[in-house]
CSV table of C-alpha atoms in Angstrom, one decimal:
chain,number,residue,atom,x,y,z
A,79,UNK,CA,-37.8,-43.7,-30.0
A,80,UNK,CA,-34.6,-45.4,-28.8
A,81,UNK,CA,-32.6,-43.4,-31.4
A,82,UNK,CA,-33.9,-40.1,-30.0
A,83,UNK,CA,-33.2,-41.3,-26.5
A,84,UNK,CA,-29.6,-42.0,-27.4
A,85,UNK,CA,-29.2,-38.6,-28.9
A,86,UNK,CA,-30.3,-36.9,-25.7
A,87,UNK,CA,-28.5,-39.3,-23.5
A,88,UNK,CA,-25.2,-38.4,-25.1
A,89,UNK,CA,-25.8,-34.6,-24.8
A,90,UNK,CA,-23.1,-32.8,-22.8
A,91,UNK,CA,-24.3,-32.0,-19.3
A,92,UNK,CA,-24.5,-28.3,-18.5
A,93,UNK,CA,-22.2,-27.1,-15.7
A,94,UNK,CA,-24.0,-25.1,-13.1
A,95,UNK,CA,-22.0,-25.8,-10.0
A,96,UNK,CA,-18.5,-26.9,-8.9
A,97,UNK,CA,-19.9,-30.4,-8.4
A,98,UNK,CA,-21.2,-30.5,-12.0
A,99,UNK,CA,-17.8,-29.4,-13.3
A,100,UNK,CA,-15.9,-32.1,-11.4
A,101,UNK,CA,-18.3,-34.8,-12.5
A,102,UNK,CA,-17.7,-33.7,-16.1
A,103,UNK,CA,-13.9,-33.6,-15.4
A,104,UNK,CA,-13.9,-37.1,-13.9
A,105,UNK,CA,-15.7,-38.4,-17.0
A,106,UNK,CA,-12.9,-37.2,-19.2
A,107,UNK,CA,-9.8,-37.2,-17.0
A,108,UNK,CA,-8.2,-40.3,-18.5
A,109,UNK,CA,-8.3,-38.8,-21.9
A,110,UNK,CA,-6.9,-35.5,-20.6
A,111,UNK,CA,-4.2,-37.3,-18.7
A,112,UNK,CA,-2.9,-39.0,-21.8
A,113,UNK,CA,-3.1,-35.7,-23.8
A,114,UNK,CA,-0.9,-33.9,-21.2
A,115,UNK,CA,1.5,-36.7,-20.6
A,116,UNK,CA,2.1,-37.4,-24.3
A,117,UNK,CA,1.8,-33.7,-25.3
A,118,UNK,CA,-0.8,-34.6,-27.9
A,119,UNK,CA,-2.1,-31.2,-29.0
A,120,UNK,CA,-2.9,-30.0,-25.5
A,121,UNK,CA,-4.5,-26.8,-26.8
A,122,UNK,CA,-7.2,-28.6,-28.9
A,123,UNK,CA,-7.7,-31.8,-27.0
A,124,UNK,CA,-7.6,-30.4,-23.5
A,125,UNK,CA,-7.8,-26.6,-23.2
A,126,UNK,CA,-10.5,-26.2,-25.8
A,127,UNK,CA,-12.7,-28.6,-23.9
A,128,UNK,CA,-11.8,-27.3,-20.4
A,129,UNK,CA,-12.2,-23.6,-21.1
A,130,UNK,CA,-16.0,-23.6,-22.1
A,131,UNK,CA,-16.9,-25.7,-19.1
A,132,UNK,CA,-15.1,-23.3,-16.7
A,133,UNK,CA,-16.9,-20.4,-18.5
A,134,UNK,CA,-20.2,-22.0,-17.7
A,135,UNK,CA,-19.4,-21.6,-14.0
A,136,UNK,CA,-18.0,-18.0,-14.3
A,137,UNK,CA,-15.8,-16.0,-16.4
A,138,UNK,CA,-12.2,-15.3,-15.3
A,139,UNK,CA,-10.9,-18.9,-14.8
A,140,UNK,CA,-7.4,-19.5,-16.2
A,141,UNK,CA,-5.2,-22.5,-15.9
A,142,UNK,CA,-1.7,-23.9,-16.4
A,143,UNK,CA,-0.7,-27.5,-16.7
A,144,UNK,CA,2.2,-29.9,-17.0
A,145,UNK,CA,3.6,-33.1,-15.6
A,146,UNK,CA,4.6,-32.9,-11.9
A,147,UNK,CA,6.3,-36.2,-12.3
A,148,UNK,CA,6.0,-39.2,-14.6
A,149,UNK,CA,2.6,-40.2,-13.2
A,150,UNK,CA,1.0,-36.9,-12.1
A,151,UNK,CA,-0.5,-34.0,-14.0
A,152,UNK,CA,-0.3,-30.7,-12.2
A,153,UNK,CA,-3.3,-28.5,-13.1
A,154,UNK,CA,-3.1,-25.0,-11.7
A,155,UNK,CA,-6.1,-22.7,-11.7
A,156,UNK,CA,-5.4,-19.0,-11.6
A,157,UNK,CA,-7.3,-15.7,-11.6
A,158,UNK,CA,-4.4,-14.3,-13.7
A,159,UNK,CA,-4.0,-11.2,-11.4
A,160,UNK,CA,-7.7,-10.4,-11.1
A,161,UNK,CA,-8.3,-10.1,-7.3
A,162,UNK,CA,-12.1,-10.5,-7.4
A,163,UNK,CA,-11.8,-13.9,-9.0
A,164,UNK,CA,-9.4,-15.5,-6.6
A,165,UNK,CA,-12.0,-16.7,-4.1
A,166,UNK,CA,-13.9,-18.6,-6.9
A,167,UNK,CA,-10.6,-20.3,-7.9
A,168,UNK,CA,-10.1,-21.4,-4.4
A,169,UNK,CA,-13.6,-22.7,-4.0
A,170,UNK,CA,-13.3,-24.7,-7.2
A,171,UNK,CA,-10.1,-26.4,-6.1
A,172,UNK,CA,-11.4,-26.9,-2.5
A,173,UNK,CA,-14.2,-29.1,-4.0
A,174,UNK,CA,-12.0,-31.1,-6.3
A,175,UNK,CA,-12.3,-34.9,-5.8
A,176,UNK,CA,-9.2,-37.0,-5.4
A,177,UNK,CA,-8.3,-38.4,-8.8
A,178,UNK,CA,-5.3,-40.7,-9.2
A,179,UNK,CA,-2.7,-39.1,-11.4
A,180,UNK,CA,-3.9,-35.5,-10.9
A,181,UNK,CA,-2.9,-32.6,-8.6
A,182,UNK,CA,-5.1,-29.5,-8.5
A,183,UNK,CA,-3.7,-26.2,-7.2
A,184,UNK,CA,-5.5,-22.9,-6.6
A,185,UNK,CA,-3.3,-19.9,-7.6
A,186,UNK,CA,0.2,-20.1,-8.9
A,187,UNK,CA,2.5,-21.3,-6.2
A,188,UNK,CA,5.8,-19.8,-5.3
A,189,UNK,CA,8.9,-21.2,-7.0
A,190,UNK,CA,12.5,-21.5,-5.9
A,191,UNK,CA,14.5,-18.7,-7.4
A,192,UNK,CA,16.9,-21.3,-9.0
A,193,UNK,CA,14.0,-22.8,-10.9
A,194,UNK,CA,12.5,-19.5,-12.2
A,195,UNK,CA,13.6,-18.3,-15.6
A,196,UNK,CA,11.5,-16.6,-18.2
A,197,UNK,CA,12.4,-16.1,-21.8
A,198,UNK,CA,10.3,-13.5,-23.6
A,199,UNK,CA,10.8,-11.4,-26.7
A,200,UNK,CA,14.5,-12.3,-26.8
A,201,UNK,CA,15.2,-11.3,-23.2
A,202,UNK,CA,15.9,-13.4,-20.2
A,203,UNK,CA,14.3,-12.7,-16.8
A,204,UNK,CA,16.1,-14.5,-13.9
A,205,UNK,CA,18.1,-14.0,-10.8
A,206,UNK,CA,21.1,-12.8,-12.8
A,207,UNK,CA,19.6,-9.7,-14.3
A,208,UNK,CA,16.8,-8.6,-11.9
A,209,UNK,CA,17.3,-6.3,-8.9
A,210,UNK,CA,15.2,-4.2,-6.6
A,211,UNK,CA,15.2,-1.6,-3.8
A,212,UNK,CA,12.5,-0.4,-1.4
A,213,UNK,CA,11.1,3.1,-1.5
A,214,UNK,CA,10.2,4.7,1.9
A,215,UNK,CA,7.6,7.5,2.5
A,216,UNK,CA,7.3,9.0,6.0
A,217,UNK,CA,3.6,9.7,5.5
A,218,UNK,CA,3.0,6.1,4.5
A,219,UNK,CA,5.3,4.1,6.9
A,220,UNK,CA,3.7,0.7,6.2
A,221,UNK,CA,3.5,1.0,2.4
A,222,UNK,CA,5.6,-1.6,0.6
A,223,UNK,CA,6.8,0.2,-2.5
A,224,UNK,CA,9.6,-1.3,-4.6
A,225,UNK,CA,11.5,-0.3,-7.7
A,226,UNK,CA,12.6,-3.2,-9.9
A,227,UNK,CA,15.5,-3.0,-12.3
A,228,UNK,CA,16.2,-5.2,-15.3
A,229,UNK,CA,19.7,-5.0,-16.7
A,230,UNK,CA,18.5,-4.6,-20.3
A,231,UNK,CA,15.6,-2.2,-19.8
A,232,UNK,CA,15.5,0.8,-22.1
A,233,UNK,CA,12.9,3.4,-23.0
A,234,UNK,CA,12.2,1.5,-26.2
A,235,UNK,CA,11.7,-2.0,-24.7
A,236,UNK,CA,10.1,-0.9,-21.3
A,237,UNK,CA,6.7,-2.4,-22.0
A,238,UNK,CA,8.1,-5.8,-23.0
A,239,UNK,CA,10.6,-5.8,-20.0
A,240,UNK,CA,7.7,-4.8,-17.7
A,241,UNK,CA,5.5,-7.6,-18.8
A,242,UNK,CA,8.3,-10.2,-18.6
A,243,UNK,CA,9.3,-9.0,-15.1
A,244,UNK,CA,5.7,-9.1,-14.0
A,245,UNK,CA,5.4,-12.8,-15.1
A,246,UNK,CA,8.7,-13.6,-13.4
A,247,UNK,CA,7.5,-12.1,-10.0
A,248,UNK,CA,4.2,-13.8,-10.3
A,249,UNK,CA,6.0,-17.2,-10.6
A,250,UNK,CA,8.8,-16.4,-8.2
A,251,UNK,CA,6.7,-15.0,-5.3
A,252,UNK,CA,3.5,-17.0,-6.0
A,253,UNK,CA,0.2,-15.4,-7.0
A,254,UNK,CA,-1.2,-14.7,-3.6
A,255,UNK,CA,2.1,-13.5,-2.1
A,256,UNK,CA,2.6,-11.1,-5.0
A,257,UNK,CA,-0.9,-9.7,-4.5
A,258,UNK,CA,-0.8,-9.4,-0.8
A,259,UNK,CA,2.8,-8.4,0.0
A,260,UNK,CA,3.5,-5.6,-2.4
A,261,UNK,CA,1.5,-2.4,-2.4
A,262,UNK,CA,3.2,-0.6,-5.3
A,263,UNK,CA,6.0,-1.4,-7.7
A,264,UNK,CA,7.6,0.3,-10.7
A,265,UNK,CA,10.0,-1.0,-13.3
A,266,UNK,CA,12.9,1.2,-14.0
A,267,UNK,CA,16.3,1.1,-15.8
A,268,UNK,CA,19.7,1.0,-14.1
A,269,UNK,CA,20.2,4.7,-14.9
A,270,UNK,CA,17.0,5.7,-13.1
A,271,UNK,CA,18.0,3.8,-9.9
A,272,UNK,CA,18.3,6.1,-6.8
A,273,UNK,CA,19.5,3.5,-4.3
A,274,UNK,CA,21.8,0.5,-4.1
A,275,UNK,CA,20.5,-2.4,-6.1
A,276,UNK,CA,19.6,-5.6,-4.2
A,277,UNK,CA,19.5,-9.0,-5.9
A,278,UNK,CA,16.0,-10.1,-6.7
A,279,UNK,CA,16.8,-13.4,-4.8
A,280,UNK,CA,16.5,-11.3,-1.5
A,281,UNK,CA,13.0,-10.1,-2.3
A,282,UNK,CA,11.2,-12.9,-0.5
A,283,UNK,CA,13.1,-12.4,2.7
A,284,UNK,CA,12.5,-8.7,2.6
A,285,UNK,CA,8.7,-9.1,2.1
A,286,UNK,CA,8.4,-11.7,4.9
A,287,UNK,CA,10.1,-9.3,7.3
A,288,UNK,CA,7.9,-6.3,6.3
A,289,UNK,CA,4.7,-8.4,6.3
A,290,UNK,CA,5.5,-9.7,9.8
A,291,UNK,CA,6.0,-6.2,11.0
A,292,UNK,CA,2.7,-5.0,9.5
A,293,UNK,CA,0.6,-7.9,10.8
A,294,UNK,CA,1.8,-7.5,14.3
A,295,UNK,CA,0.8,-3.8,14.2
A,296,UNK,CA,-2.7,-4.2,12.8
A,297,UNK,CA,-3.9,-7.7,13.4
A,298,UNK,CA,-7.4,-7.9,15.0
A,299,UNK,CA,-8.2,-4.2,14.6
A,300,UNK,CA,-11.9,-3.4,13.9
A,301,UNK,CA,-14.0,-0.3,13.6
A,302,UNK,CA,-17.6,0.8,14.5
A,303,UNK,CA,-19.0,3.5,12.3
A,304,UNK,CA,-22.3,4.0,14.1
A,305,UNK,CA,-21.4,7.5,15.5
A,306,UNK,CA,-19.3,8.7,12.7
A,307,UNK,CA,-19.8,12.1,11.0
A,308,UNK,CA,-20.5,12.5,7.3
A,309,UNK,CA,-19.8,15.2,4.8
A,310,UNK,CA,-21.5,16.1,1.5
A,311,UNK,CA,-19.8,17.5,-1.6
A,312,UNK,CA,-21.1,19.0,-4.8
A,313,UNK,CA,-19.1,19.8,-7.9
A,314,UNK,CA,-19.6,20.3,-11.6
A,315,UNK,CA,-18.2,17.9,-14.3
A,316,UNK,CA,-16.5,19.2,-17.4
A,317,UNK,CA,-19.8,18.6,-19.3
A,318,UNK,CA,-21.7,20.9,-16.9
A,319,UNK,CA,-23.5,18.1,-15.1
A,320,UNK,CA,-23.6,18.0,-11.3
A,321,UNK,CA,-21.7,15.6,-9.1
A,322,UNK,CA,-22.9,14.8,-5.6
A,323,UNK,CA,-21.0,12.8,-3.0
A,324,UNK,CA,-21.5,11.8,0.6
A,325,UNK,CA,-18.5,10.4,2.5
A,326,UNK,CA,-17.6,9.3,6.1
A,327,UNK,CA,-15.4,12.2,7.1
A,328,UNK,CA,-14.5,10.5,10.4
A,329,UNK,CA,-13.1,7.5,8.6
A,330,UNK,CA,-11.1,9.7,6.2
A,331,UNK,CA,-9.3,11.0,9.2
A,332,UNK,CA,-8.8,7.6,10.8
A,333,UNK,CA,-5.1,6.9,11.6
A,334,UNK,CA,-5.4,3.1,11.1
A,335,UNK,CA,-6.4,3.0,7.5
A,336,UNK,CA,-3.8,0.4,6.7
A,337,UNK,CA,-5.7,-2.2,8.7
A,338,UNK,CA,-8.3,-2.2,5.9
A,339,UNK,CA,-6.1,-2.2,2.7
A,340,UNK,CA,-8.6,-3.5,0.1
A,341,UNK,CA,-10.9,-1.1,-1.6
A,342,UNK,CA,-14.2,-2.3,-3.1
A,343,UNK,CA,-15.5,0.1,-5.8
A,344,UNK,CA,-19.0,-0.6,-7.0
A,345,UNK,CA,-20.4,1.1,-10.1
A,346,UNK,CA,-24.1,1.1,-11.0
A,347,UNK,CA,-25.3,2.6,-14.2
A,348,UNK,CA,-28.8,4.1,-14.4
A,349,UNK,CA,-30.9,6.2,-16.8
A,350,UNK,CA,-30.4,9.8,-15.7
A,351,UNK,CA,-30.8,11.5,-19.1
A,352,UNK,CA,-34.0,13.3,-18.1
A,353,UNK,CA,-32.6,14.5,-14.7
A,354,UNK,CA,-29.2,16.0,-15.6
A,355,UNK,CA,-27.4,12.7,-14.9
A,356,UNK,CA,-28.9,12.3,-11.4
A,357,UNK,CA,-31.4,9.6,-10.4
A,358,UNK,CA,-35.1,10.3,-10.2
A,359,UNK,CA,-36.8,9.6,-6.9
A,360,UNK,CA,-37.7,6.0,-7.7
A,361,UNK,CA,-34.2,5.2,-8.9
A,362,UNK,CA,-32.7,7.0,-6.0
A,363,UNK,CA,-34.6,4.9,-3.5
A,364,UNK,CA,-33.7,1.7,-5.5
A,365,UNK,CA,-30.0,2.6,-5.5
A,366,UNK,CA,-30.1,3.3,-1.7
A,367,UNK,CA,-31.8,-0.1,-1.1
A,368,UNK,CA,-29.1,-1.8,-3.1
A,369,UNK,CA,-26.4,-0.1,-1.0
A,370,UNK,CA,-28.2,-1.1,2.1
A,371,UNK,CA,-28.3,-4.7,0.9
A,372,UNK,CA,-24.5,-4.6,0.4
A,373,UNK,CA,-24.1,-3.3,4.0
A,374,UNK,CA,-26.2,-6.1,5.4
A,375,UNK,CA,-23.6,-8.5,4.1
A,376,UNK,CA,-20.5,-6.4,4.6
A,377,UNK,CA,-20.7,-5.1,8.2
A,378,UNK,CA,-18.3,-2.6,9.7
A,379,UNK,CA,-17.8,-4.9,12.8
A,380,UNK,CA,-16.6,-7.6,10.5
A,381,UNK,CA,-14.1,-5.3,8.8
A,382,UNK,CA,-16.0,-3.8,5.9
A,383,UNK,CA,-16.3,0.0,6.1
A,384,UNK,CA,-18.6,2.0,3.9
A,385,UNK,CA,-16.6,5.1,3.0
A,386,UNK,CA,-19.3,6.8,1.0
A,387,UNK,CA,-20.8,7.2,-2.5
A,388,UNK,CA,-20.6,9.5,-5.5
A,389,UNK,CA,-23.3,10.1,-8.1
A,390,UNK,CA,-22.9,11.8,-11.4
A,391,UNK,CA,-23.5,11.4,-15.1
A,392,UNK,CA,-25.9,8.4,-14.8
A,393,UNK,CA,-23.5,6.5,-12.5
A,394,UNK,CA,-23.6,5.7,-8.8
A,395,UNK,CA,-20.2,4.7,-7.3
A,396,UNK,CA,-20.1,3.1,-3.8
A,397,UNK,CA,-16.8,2.6,-1.9
A,398,UNK,CA,-15.9,0.2,0.9
A,399,UNK,CA,-12.6,-0.3,2.7
A,400,UNK,CA,-12.1,-4.0,3.6
A,401,UNK,CA,-9.9,-6.2,5.6
A,402,UNK,CA,-9.9,-8.9,2.9
A,403,UNK,CA,-11.0,-9.3,-0.7
A,404,UNK,CA,-12.7,-12.7,-0.6
A,405,UNK,CA,-16.1,-11.9,1.0
A,406,UNK,CA,-16.6,-8.7,-1.0
A,407,UNK,CA,-15.9,-10.6,-4.2
A,408,UNK,CA,-18.6,-13.2,-3.4
A,409,UNK,CA,-21.2,-10.7,-2.1
A,410,UNK,CA,-21.0,-8.4,-5.2
A,411,UNK,CA,-20.9,-11.4,-7.6
A,412,UNK,CA,-24.1,-12.7,-6.0
A,413,UNK,CA,-25.9,-9.3,-5.9
A,414,UNK,CA,-24.9,-8.6,-9.5
A,415,UNK,CA,-26.5,-11.8,-10.6
A,416,UNK,CA,-29.6,-11.2,-8.4
A,417,UNK,CA,-30.2,-7.7,-10.0
A,418,UNK,CA,-29.0,-8.5,-13.5
A,419,UNK,CA,-32.4,-7.7,-15.0
A,420,UNK,CA,-32.7,-4.4,-13.1
A,421,UNK,CA,-29.3,-2.9,-12.7
A,422,UNK,CA,-26.0,-2.9,-14.6
A,423,UNK,CA,-23.4,-3.4,-11.8
A,424,UNK,CA,-19.7,-3.5,-12.2
A,425,UNK,CA,-17.2,-3.8,-9.4
A,426,UNK,CA,-13.5,-3.9,-8.8
A,427,UNK,CA,-11.3,-4.7,-5.8
A,428,UNK,CA,-7.9,-3.2,-5.5
A,429,UNK,CA,-5.2,-2.6,-2.9
A,430,UNK,CA,-4.9,1.0,-1.5
A,431,UNK,CA,-3.4,0.6,2.0
A,432,UNK,CA,-3.6,4.4,2.8
A,433,UNK,CA,-6.8,5.1,0.8
A,434,UNK,CA,-5.0,7.5,-1.4
A,435,UNK,CA,-7.7,7.2,-4.0
A,436,UNK,CA,-10.0,9.1,-1.7
A,437,UNK,CA,-7.8,12.1,-1.1
A,438,UNK,CA,-10.1,14.0,-3.5
A,439,UNK,CA,-12.7,14.0,-0.8
A,440,UNK,CA,-10.5,15.6,1.8
A,441,UNK,CA,-10.4,19.3,2.2
A,442,UNK,CA,-7.3,21.0,0.7
């Protein structure tokens, strides 16, 4: 009996909460510290143990590590550019205990330009060979759109140069600043440049100036949709099936869209094979109930605006414009888990300051 007890007593504890994860980490941190400090096969002895434990919490956790100084390991948790996972990274680190010899960071921090240098595929990415300029569009005055030039970019290496430049910006600006401050960016060659090139070292100052201007213009703005007007649309897909959409036409004509720059797009798959790709009555009511449940959590007065929905080809799509990305991430994650046995739900959160992705619903 004691032998069996010992087997079960040594079994690795399942991680079901942030607290469980940190308890497990504390049990192993001394070994991990030594592995990182002495660089003893970090991949096998640290990452291969860390990764499955994080996956038990949720998919989408990534990490970087190294020695901050001789006695401190710096462990950075990152969503690796996936907006909807950032809030969970932040919650994980917020609940981290104080452990001697460890520093835990949520999201990649900004780095001094003099300390950022990426070497990738035989090319360098640093302050000596990267430049930018801002593009301006009168119809989108608050859009921050930049073109980025690398000295060595050609048509043949454009994918590699783009990936390396992206990594450089992520480290130079910091993960959150990169996400929040730039609406659109393109990587171009010197020959494609249409304006005077500015050293990349000036990018932070430019973004701080533009962000300050934007926040002062839109801070605190809210919207009440109770008396809005709605429009319905019908169309036919290439496969001959119908598409039906209902959108808030008052919102689409709103002149302060930029105050709600984050778009939540929710996709719900259903079986519509017997009804030409549209839901039957029972499914229709269930989909509407699900949307109502989202709206109970994401209220217009709190900065979450239901723009409308589209249904076609066994897929319901629901759209919200949001003042931030954190709460929608949590609400949809929780609802997806709640209805996992009844609905196949996918969701994305992306930045679209002027709601250009909904131009298709506006009359020509």
